[in-house]
Amino acid sequence: MTINLVTGGTGFLGSNLIEHLIKKNQKVICLDNNITGNINNLKKWKNDKRLEIIEHDIVDPIFIKADRIWHLACPASPKIYKLDPIKTAKTSFLGTLNMLELAEKLNIKIFHASTSEIYGNPREHPQQESYWGSVNPIGIRACYNESKRISETLCFDFKRMFNTNIRIARIFNTYGPKMDQDDGRVISNFIVQALKSKPLKVYGNGNQTRSFCYVKDLIIGINKLMESNYYAPINLGNPEEFTINQIAKMIRDMTNPELEVLYEPLSLENDDPERRMPDIKLAKKILDWKPTISIKDGLSKTINWFRKNIDFE
Ligand code: NAD
Ligand code: UDP
């Protein structure tokens, strides 16, 4: 039975990945300090021998025997990662270093969850993997995007020095069941606001764009990547681009068309990227992967999930 070590396993993507691996009847060791993750995301397998949960801060080295590593531990929401930027940078850099050292020691494959944030506020659109990005190294998002950039560097230096078997996905905005309702990302915020009959809060003028991938599609993509022989970074995301205003309107129409949409100022200091959309030609060619779930279907599934799981207190 394959033993998967999943860091960040109680979080949004990690718990969806663990569900996928257990369904394939594989064993999972989840490593998480639960800073943004929620153990309830894994409660279904509480007494299942295929899942072991270890509470651990990834900043500190650890030795665990496994057949492969899925390294996802790192806060991902701007609202959260900006709260303690030094800890975010340490988690991202030292966490990746510790997991690469473990992969090298055990001679096993390691998947690293990188991000579209490494492209910063992109000057090229859509973003191809060959684009080096436009990142403000001293801005308030730098603790996340710069530490994710150095994490990719570390992966490549391990590959060059020790031939470590790396896989790197540049993940674009993903949404779906098991997102934390207070995590601050736009889709969870809008859905929770709508279900609580509160106005939707758009930051800035709402003309900034993002491309949103439903979590099931993403999990299939990262599994295909893990099984492939491709070690260079690859974009995984949905290439359909929407303004935040369009997303607000869709969620309002699907929940409560009477809802007000409010605008909150967004200062330049936020370094909020103006637009983002993946070029996924490489993923189509190398992995034979593309998203299959439309934004309408994905939002509808996510709204249904939040309806059942939201804390209305
Ligand atoms: P999340 O916040 O839900 O999950 C992150 C997990 O990492 C949580 O369970 C958290 O408790 C854990 N963690 C954080 N710091 C830790 C530490 N020091 N030690 C151990 N565990 C720690 O976020 P997510 O959306 O599931 O993101 C998972 C990964 O995917 C992250 O690395 C993120 O950068 C990347 N990613 C996500 C998206 C997205 O849209 N969801 C996009 C791009 C990249
Ligand atoms: N956003 C918004 N209202 C919210 C949360 C986010 O208008 O309640 C905007 C945010 O300013 C950004 C976009 O939505 O332009 C996506 O934000 P998110 O935090 O989800 O992801 P990221 O900025 O990392 O892409």
GROMACS .gro file of C-alpha atoms and ligand atoms in nm:
model
  382
    1MET     CA    1   0.000   0.000   0.000
    2THR     CA    2   0.147   0.337  -0.105
    3ILE     CA    3   0.219   0.563   0.194
    4ASN     CA    4   0.156   0.931   0.120
    5LEU     CA    5   0.290   1.201   0.349
    6VAL     CA    6   0.061   1.504   0.306
    7THR     CA    7   0.172   1.829   0.467
    8GLY     CA    8  -0.108   2.080   0.518
    9GLY     CA    9  -0.352   1.787   0.515
   10THR     CA   10  -0.621   1.939   0.735
   11GLY     CA   11  -0.647   2.246   0.507
   12PHE     CA   12  -0.871   2.304   0.208
   13LEU     CA   13  -0.666   2.143  -0.070
   14GLY     CA   14  -0.488   1.896   0.159
   15SER     CA   15  -0.811   1.744   0.294
   16ASN     CA   16  -0.959   1.717  -0.056
   17LEU     CA   17  -0.638   1.545  -0.168
   18ILE     CA   18  -0.649   1.305   0.127
   19GLU     CA   19  -1.010   1.215   0.043
   20HIS     CA   20  -0.897   1.134  -0.313
   21LEU     CA   21  -0.601   0.920  -0.195
   22ILE     CA   22  -0.807   0.725   0.060
   23LYS     CA   23  -1.072   0.658  -0.208
   24LYS     CA   24  -0.789   0.501  -0.408
   25ASN     CA   25  -0.722   0.286  -0.098
   26GLN     CA   26  -0.383   0.438  -0.023
   27LYS     CA   27  -0.239   0.514   0.318
   28VAL     CA   28  -0.197   0.877   0.425
   29ILE     CA   29   0.007   1.040   0.697
   30CYS     CA   30  -0.118   1.395   0.750
   31LEU     CA   31   0.126   1.647   0.893
   32ASP     CA   32  -0.024   1.979   1.003
   33ASN     CA   33  -0.013   2.230   1.287
   34ASN     CA   34  -0.379   2.319   1.217
   35ILE     CA   35  -0.308   2.692   1.205
   36THR     CA   36  -0.553   2.738   0.916
   37GLY     CA   37  -0.658   2.376   0.871
   38ASN     CA   38  -0.948   2.210   1.046
   39ILE     CA   39  -0.929   1.856   1.180
   40ASN     CA   40  -1.303   1.823   1.110
   41ASN     CA   41  -1.218   1.815   0.740
   42LEU     CA   42  -1.085   1.463   0.807
   43LYS     CA   43  -1.339   1.346   1.066
   44LYS     CA   44  -1.487   1.092   0.823
   45TRP     CA   45  -1.167   0.884   0.851
   46LYS     CA   46  -1.108   0.937   1.225
   47ASN     CA   47  -1.106   0.563   1.296
   48ASP     CA   48  -0.978   0.455   0.955
   49LYS     CA   49  -0.643   0.274   0.965
   50ARG     CA   50  -0.550   0.429   0.632
   51LEU     CA   51  -0.517   0.774   0.791
   52GLU     CA   52  -0.268   0.884   1.055
   53ILE     CA   53  -0.267   1.245   1.173
   54ILE     CA   54   0.045   1.403   1.322
   55GLU     CA   55   0.035   1.752   1.469
   56HIS     CA   56   0.361   1.917   1.377
   57ASP     CA   57   0.497   2.257   1.273
   58ILE     CA   58   0.668   2.210   0.938
   59VAL     CA   59   0.927   2.478   1.029
   60ASP     CA   60   1.092   2.206   1.244
   61PRO     CA   61   1.252   1.906   1.071
   62ILE     CA   62   1.085   1.567   1.113
   63PHE     CA   63   1.168   1.213   1.001
   64ILE     CA   64   0.876   1.002   0.877
   65LYS     CA   65   0.898   0.704   0.643
   66ALA     CA   66   0.677   0.741   0.336
   67ASP     CA   67   0.672   0.653  -0.034
   68ARG     CA   68   0.593   1.004  -0.157
   69ILE     CA   69   0.547   1.355  -0.022
   70TRP     CA   70   0.271   1.598  -0.110
   71HIS     CA   71   0.390   1.929   0.032
   72LEU     CA   72   0.104   2.175   0.076
   73ALA     CA   73   0.157   2.322   0.423
   74CYS     CA   74   0.145   2.702   0.408
   75PRO     CA   75  -0.130   2.954   0.474
   76ALA     CA   76  -0.274   3.049   0.134
   77SER     CA   77  -0.522   3.328   0.193
   78PRO     CA   78  -0.387   3.687   0.178
   79LYS     CA   79  -0.597   3.782   0.482
   80ILE     CA   80  -0.424   3.510   0.687
   81TYR     CA   81  -0.070   3.499   0.549
   82LYS     CA   82  -0.031   3.875   0.607
   83LEU     CA   83  -0.114   3.843   0.980
   84ASP     CA   84   0.230   3.701   1.068
   85PRO     CA   85   0.440   3.751   0.756
   86ILE     CA   86   0.765   3.631   0.913
   87LYS     CA   87   0.604   3.303   1.016
   88THR     CA   88   0.455   3.270   0.666
   89ALA     CA   89   0.798   3.314   0.507
   90LYS     CA   90   0.953   3.067   0.752
   91THR     CA   91   0.677   2.812   0.692
   92SER     CA   92   0.714   2.837   0.319
   93PHE     CA   93   1.095   2.838   0.303
   94LEU     CA   94   1.192   2.612   0.595
   95GLY     CA   95   0.892   2.385   0.540
   96THR     CA   96   0.990   2.325   0.180
   97LEU     CA   97   1.357   2.280   0.276
   98ASN     CA   98   1.267   2.025   0.545
   99MET     CA   99   1.044   1.829   0.307
  100LEU     CA  100   1.303   1.835   0.027
  101GLU     CA  101   1.567   1.706   0.271
  102LEU     CA  102   1.331   1.428   0.374
  103ALA     CA  103   1.255   1.339   0.011
  104GLU     CA  104   1.626   1.328  -0.065
  105LYS     CA  105   1.704   1.113   0.243
  106LEU     CA  106   1.428   0.865   0.156
  107ASN     CA  107   1.491   0.888  -0.219
  108ILE     CA  108   1.120   0.954  -0.288
  109LYS     CA  109   0.911   1.179  -0.511
  110ILE     CA  110   0.797   1.517  -0.377
  111PHE     CA  111   0.509   1.732  -0.502
  112HIS     CA  112   0.535   2.102  -0.417
  113ALA     CA  113   0.227   2.326  -0.414
  114SER     CA  114   0.347   2.648  -0.577
  115THR     CA  115   0.119   2.926  -0.685
  116SER     CA  116   0.014   3.170  -0.956
  117GLU     CA  117   0.123   3.438  -0.704
  118ILE     CA  118   0.481   3.382  -0.818
  119TYR     CA  119   0.379   3.578  -1.133
  120GLY     CA  120   0.294   3.878  -0.910
  121ASN     CA  121   0.103   4.155  -1.088
  122PRO     CA  122   0.165   4.004  -1.431
  123ARG     CA  123   0.280   4.204  -1.731
  124GLU     CA  124   0.208   3.904  -1.957
  125HIS     CA  125  -0.142   3.772  -2.001
  126PRO     CA  126  -0.237   3.491  -1.984
  127GLN     CA  127   0.053   3.366  -1.777
  128GLN     CA  128   0.273   3.098  -1.929
  129GLU     CA  129   0.522   2.897  -1.727
  130SER     CA  130   0.807   3.069  -1.913
  131TYR     CA  131   0.707   3.410  -1.767
  132TRP     CA  132   0.937   3.510  -1.478
  133GLY     CA  133   0.682   3.732  -1.307
  134SER     CA  134   0.653   4.081  -1.169
  135VAL     CA  135   0.670   4.069  -0.792
  136ASN     CA  136   0.717   4.350  -0.541
  137PRO     CA  137   0.986   4.202  -0.311
  138ILE     CA  138   0.911   4.443  -0.025
  139GLY     CA  139   0.532   4.450  -0.048
  140ILE     CA  140   0.285   4.300   0.196
  141ARG     CA  141   0.222   3.996  -0.025
  142ALA     CA  142   0.598   3.927  -0.056
  143CYS     CA  143   0.608   3.700   0.253
  144TYR     CA  144   0.397   3.460   0.047
  145ASN     CA  145   0.489   3.511  -0.316
  146GLU     CA  146   0.864   3.560  -0.265
  147SER     CA  147   0.885   3.262  -0.029
  148LYS     CA  148   0.698   3.051  -0.285
  149ARG     CA  149   0.949   3.168  -0.548
  150ILE     CA  150   1.249   3.068  -0.333
  151SER     CA  151   1.072   2.737  -0.266
  152GLU     CA  152   1.071   2.667  -0.641
  153THR     CA  153   1.442   2.762  -0.643
  154LEU     CA  154   1.507   2.515  -0.361
  155CYS     CA  155   1.323   2.239  -0.550
  156PHE     CA  156   1.542   2.303  -0.855
  157ASP     CA  157   1.865   2.318  -0.653
  158PHE     CA  158   1.778   1.984  -0.492
  159LYS     CA  159   1.712   1.847  -0.838
  160ARG     CA  160   2.044   1.981  -0.970
  161MET     CA  161   2.252   1.873  -0.667
  162PHE     CA  162   2.089   1.542  -0.567
  163ASN     CA  163   1.860   1.458  -0.858
  164THR     CA  164   1.561   1.482  -0.619
  165ASN     CA  165   1.243   1.368  -0.791
  166ILE     CA  166   1.040   1.693  -0.786
  167ARG     CA  167   0.694   1.788  -0.916
  168ILE     CA  168   0.586   2.154  -0.906
  169ALA     CA  169   0.232   2.279  -0.969
  170ARG     CA  170   0.165   2.652  -1.000
  171ILE     CA  171  -0.187   2.644  -0.867
  172PHE     CA  172  -0.429   2.922  -0.965
  173ASN     CA  173  -0.724   3.031  -0.749
  174THR     CA  174  -0.914   2.719  -0.644
  175TYR     CA  175  -1.244   2.695  -0.456
  176GLY     CA  176  -1.491   2.435  -0.334
  177PRO     CA  177  -1.605   2.229  -0.036
  178LYS     CA  178  -1.389   2.230   0.279
  179MET     CA  179  -1.280   2.594   0.241
  180ASP     CA  180  -1.275   2.760   0.580
  181GLN     CA  181  -1.562   3.004   0.612
  182ASP     CA  182  -1.337   3.266   0.776
  183ASP     CA  183  -1.040   3.216   0.553
  184GLY     CA  184  -1.095   3.544   0.371
  185ARG     CA  185  -1.077   3.435   0.008
  186VAL     CA  186  -1.324   3.590  -0.229
  187ILE     CA  187  -1.549   3.294  -0.308
  188SER     CA  188  -1.587   3.175   0.051
  189ASN     CA  189  -1.637   3.535   0.168
  190PHE     CA  190  -1.908   3.609  -0.089
  191ILE     CA  191  -2.092   3.280  -0.030
  192VAL     CA  192  -2.083   3.314   0.349
  193GLN     CA  193  -2.195   3.679   0.326
  194ALA     CA  194  -2.478   3.582   0.090
  195LEU     CA  195  -2.598   3.292   0.305
  196LYS     CA  196  -2.602   3.522   0.607
  197SER     CA  197  -2.797   3.783   0.403
  198LYS     CA  198  -2.517   4.036   0.438
  199PRO     CA  199  -2.393   4.266   0.159
  200LEU     CA  200  -2.113   4.128  -0.060
  201LYS     CA  201  -1.795   4.327  -0.008
  202VAL     CA  202  -1.588   4.391  -0.318
  203TYR     CA  203  -1.238   4.530  -0.261
  204GLY     CA  204  -1.148   4.808  -0.504
  205ASN     CA  205  -1.366   4.864  -0.810
  206GLY     CA  206  -1.415   4.493  -0.878
  207ASN     CA  207  -1.264   4.512  -1.227
  208GLN     CA  208  -0.964   4.302  -1.124
  209THR     CA  209  -0.980   3.948  -1.265
  210ARG     CA  210  -0.912   3.595  -1.146
  211SER     CA  211  -0.966   3.249  -1.294
  212PHE     CA  212  -1.131   3.002  -1.059
  213CYS     CA  213  -1.083   2.625  -1.064
  214TYR     CA  214  -1.317   2.383  -0.888
  215VAL     CA  215  -1.124   2.174  -0.636
  216LYS     CA  216  -1.215   1.835  -0.789
  217ASP     CA  217  -1.056   1.935  -1.120
  218LEU     CA  218  -0.745   2.059  -0.941
  219ILE     CA  219  -0.701   1.739  -0.740
  220ILE     CA  220  -0.717   1.532  -1.060
  221GLY     CA  221  -0.456   1.765  -1.212
  222ILE     CA  222  -0.208   1.734  -0.926
  223ASN     CA  223  -0.249   1.355  -0.925
  224LYS     CA  224  -0.177   1.340  -1.298
  225LEU     CA  225   0.130   1.555  -1.238
  226MET     CA  226   0.254   1.328  -0.959
  227GLU     CA  227   0.220   1.025  -1.188
  228SER     CA  228   0.396   1.199  -1.479
  229ASN     CA  229   0.770   1.231  -1.540
  230TYR     CA  230   0.749   1.610  -1.574
  231TYR     CA  231   0.953   1.796  -1.312
  232ALA     CA  232   0.943   2.160  -1.427
  233PRO     CA  233   0.670   2.396  -1.296
  234ILE     CA  234   0.331   2.354  -1.458
  235ASN     CA  235   0.023   2.580  -1.438
  236LEU     CA  236  -0.291   2.416  -1.300
  237GLY     CA  237  -0.605   2.626  -1.303
  238ASN     CA  238  -0.916   2.709  -1.497
  239PRO     CA  239  -0.842   2.937  -1.793
  240GLU     CA  240  -1.184   3.109  -1.779
  241GLU     CA  241  -1.130   3.464  -1.656
  242PHE     CA  242  -1.385   3.670  -1.459
  243THR     CA  243  -1.390   4.010  -1.294
  244ILE     CA  244  -1.464   4.010  -0.923
  245ASN     CA  245  -1.782   4.205  -1.008
  246GLN     CA  246  -1.895   3.916  -1.231
  247ILE     CA  247  -1.829   3.666  -0.952
  248ALA     CA  248  -2.024   3.880  -0.702
  249LYS     CA  249  -2.317   3.899  -0.945
  250MET     CA  250  -2.316   3.524  -1.010
  251ILE     CA  251  -2.312   3.437  -0.639
  252ARG     CA  252  -2.581   3.697  -0.567
  253ASP     CA  253  -2.803   3.562  -0.847
  254MET     CA  254  -2.759   3.205  -0.721
  255THR     CA  255  -2.836   3.287  -0.357
  256ASN     CA  256  -3.031   3.606  -0.304
  257PRO     CA  257  -3.076   3.853  -0.595
  258GLU     CA  258  -3.182   4.125  -0.348
  259LEU     CA  259  -2.837   4.144  -0.187
  260GLU     CA  260  -2.645   4.469  -0.189
  261VAL     CA  261  -2.289   4.483  -0.324
  262LEU     CA  262  -2.062   4.722  -0.133
  263TYR     CA  263  -1.723   4.853  -0.242
  264GLU     CA  264  -1.431   4.886   0.000
  265PRO     CA  265  -1.127   5.090  -0.099
  266LEU     CA  266  -0.820   4.890  -0.198
  267SER     CA  267  -0.493   5.080  -0.166
  268LEU     CA  268  -0.199   5.025  -0.401
  269GLU     CA  269  -0.005   4.899  -0.099
  270ASN     CA  270  -0.213   4.582  -0.117
  271ASP     CA  271  -0.033   4.479  -0.438
  272ASP     CA  272  -0.359   4.310  -0.540
  273PRO     CA  273  -0.289   4.166  -0.889
  274GLU     CA  274  -0.502   4.337  -1.154
  275ARG     CA  275  -0.554   4.026  -1.359
  276ARG     CA  276  -0.472   3.659  -1.355
  277MET     CA  277  -0.542   3.375  -1.594
  278PRO     CA  278  -0.341   3.061  -1.658
  279ASP     CA  279  -0.218   2.944  -1.994
  280ILE     CA  280  -0.270   2.567  -1.953
  281LYS     CA  281  -0.135   2.447  -2.290
  282LEU     CA  282   0.145   2.263  -2.113
  283ALA     CA  283  -0.090   2.080  -1.873
  284LYS     CA  284  -0.311   1.980  -2.167
  285LYS     CA  285  -0.013   1.847  -2.361
  286ILE     CA  286   0.191   1.682  -2.086
  287LEU     CA  287  -0.085   1.566  -1.851
  288ASP     CA  288  -0.382   1.547  -2.085
  289TRP     CA  289  -0.560   1.758  -1.823
  290LYS     CA  290  -0.805   2.043  -1.837
  291PRO     CA  291  -1.081   2.151  -1.599
  292THR     CA  292  -1.425   2.005  -1.671
  293ILE     CA  293  -1.645   2.178  -1.412
  294SER     CA  294  -1.794   2.512  -1.516
  295ILE     CA  295  -1.799   2.809  -1.279
  296LYS     CA  296  -2.180   2.784  -1.250
  297ASP     CA  297  -2.168   2.414  -1.151
  298GLY     CA  298  -1.872   2.465  -0.922
  299LEU     CA  299  -2.033   2.760  -0.745
  300SER     CA  300  -2.359   2.573  -0.708
  301LYS     CA  301  -2.183   2.272  -0.547
  302THR     CA  302  -1.985   2.505  -0.320
  303ILE     CA  303  -2.294   2.702  -0.213
  304ASN     CA  304  -2.472   2.374  -0.130
  305TRP     CA  305  -2.175   2.261   0.077
  306PHE     CA  306  -2.158   2.590   0.269
  307ARG     CA  307  -2.535   2.579   0.330
  308LYS     CA  308  -2.484   2.251   0.519
  309ASN     CA  309  -2.157   2.338   0.690
  310ILE     CA  310  -2.168   2.707   0.769
  311ASP     CA  311  -2.166   2.824   1.128
  312PHE     CA  312  -2.457   3.072   1.146
  313GLU     CA  313  -2.365   3.195   1.499
  314NAD     P1  314  -0.517   2.621   0.367
  314NAD     O1  315  -0.480   2.739   0.449
  314NAD     O2  316  -0.658   2.573   0.373
  314NAD     O3  317  -0.424   2.498   0.401
  314NAD     C1  318  -0.290   2.512   0.442
  314NAD     C2  319  -0.261   2.406   0.546
  314NAD     O4  320  -0.124   2.419   0.589
  314NAD     C3  321  -0.348   2.421   0.671
  314NAD     O5  322  -0.402   2.297   0.708
  314NAD     C4  323  -0.252   2.474   0.775
  314NAD     O6  324  -0.289   2.442   0.909
  314NAD     C5  325  -0.121   2.409   0.732
  314NAD     N1  326  -0.003   2.484   0.781
  314NAD     C6  327   0.021   2.616   0.771
  314NAD     N2  328   0.136   2.647   0.831
  314NAD     C7  329   0.188   2.529   0.880
  314NAD     C8  330   0.304   2.496   0.952
  314NAD     N3  331   0.395   2.589   0.989
  314NAD     N4  332   0.324   2.366   0.984
  314NAD     C9  333   0.235   2.270   0.948
  314NAD     N5  334   0.121   2.297   0.881
  314NAD    C10  335   0.099   2.426   0.848
  314NAD     O7  336  -0.476   2.654   0.217
  314NAD     P2  337  -0.500   2.572   0.082
  314NAD     O8  338  -0.583   2.654  -0.005
  314NAD     O9  339  -0.541   2.434   0.114
  314NAD    O10  340  -0.353   2.573   0.022
  314NAD    C11  341  -0.269   2.459   0.029
  314NAD    C12  342  -0.142   2.485  -0.050
  314NAD    O11  343  -0.175   2.512  -0.186
  314NAD    C13  344  -0.061   2.604   0.000
  314NAD    O12  345   0.076   2.572  -0.005
  314NAD    C14  346  -0.094   2.713  -0.099
  314NAD    O13  347   0.011   2.804  -0.112
  314NAD    C15  348  -0.119   2.635  -0.227
  314NAD     N6  349  -0.209   2.707  -0.318
  314NAD    C16  350  -0.343   2.712  -0.295
  314NAD    C17  351  -0.425   2.783  -0.383
  314NAD    C18  352  -0.575   2.791  -0.365
  314NAD    O14  353  -0.642   2.861  -0.441
  314NAD     N7  354  -0.635   2.721  -0.272
  314NAD    C19  355  -0.369   2.851  -0.492
  314NAD    C20  356  -0.232   2.845  -0.509
  314NAD    C21  357  -0.152   2.772  -0.423
  315UDP     N1  358  -1.173   4.015  -0.285
  315UDP     C1  359  -1.292   4.087  -0.270
  315UDP     N2  360  -1.370   4.062  -0.161
  315UDP     C2  361  -1.338   3.968  -0.067
  315UDP     C3  362  -1.218   3.894  -0.084
  315UDP     C4  363  -1.138   3.921  -0.193
  315UDP     O1  364  -1.325   4.171  -0.353
  315UDP     O2  365  -1.416   3.949   0.028
  315UDP     C5  366  -1.090   4.038  -0.404
  315UDP     C6  367  -0.942   4.057  -0.376
  315UDP     O3  368  -0.914   4.195  -0.355
  315UDP     C7  369  -0.879   4.003  -0.502
  315UDP     C8  370  -0.973   3.892  -0.547
  315UDP     O4  371  -1.097   3.919  -0.484
  315UDP     O5  372  -0.874   4.103  -0.601
  315UDP     C9  373  -0.926   3.752  -0.511
  315UDP     O6  374  -0.893   3.754  -0.375
  315UDP     P1  375  -0.849   3.622  -0.294
  315UDP     O7  376  -0.806   3.668  -0.158
  315UDP     O8  377  -0.955   3.521  -0.302
  315UDP     O9  378  -0.727   3.563  -0.376
  315UDP     P2  379  -0.591   3.627  -0.438
  315UDP    O10  380  -0.591   3.774  -0.421
  315UDP    O11  381  -0.482   3.560  -0.363
  315UDP    O12  382  -0.596   3.589  -0.580
   0.00000   0.00000   0.00000
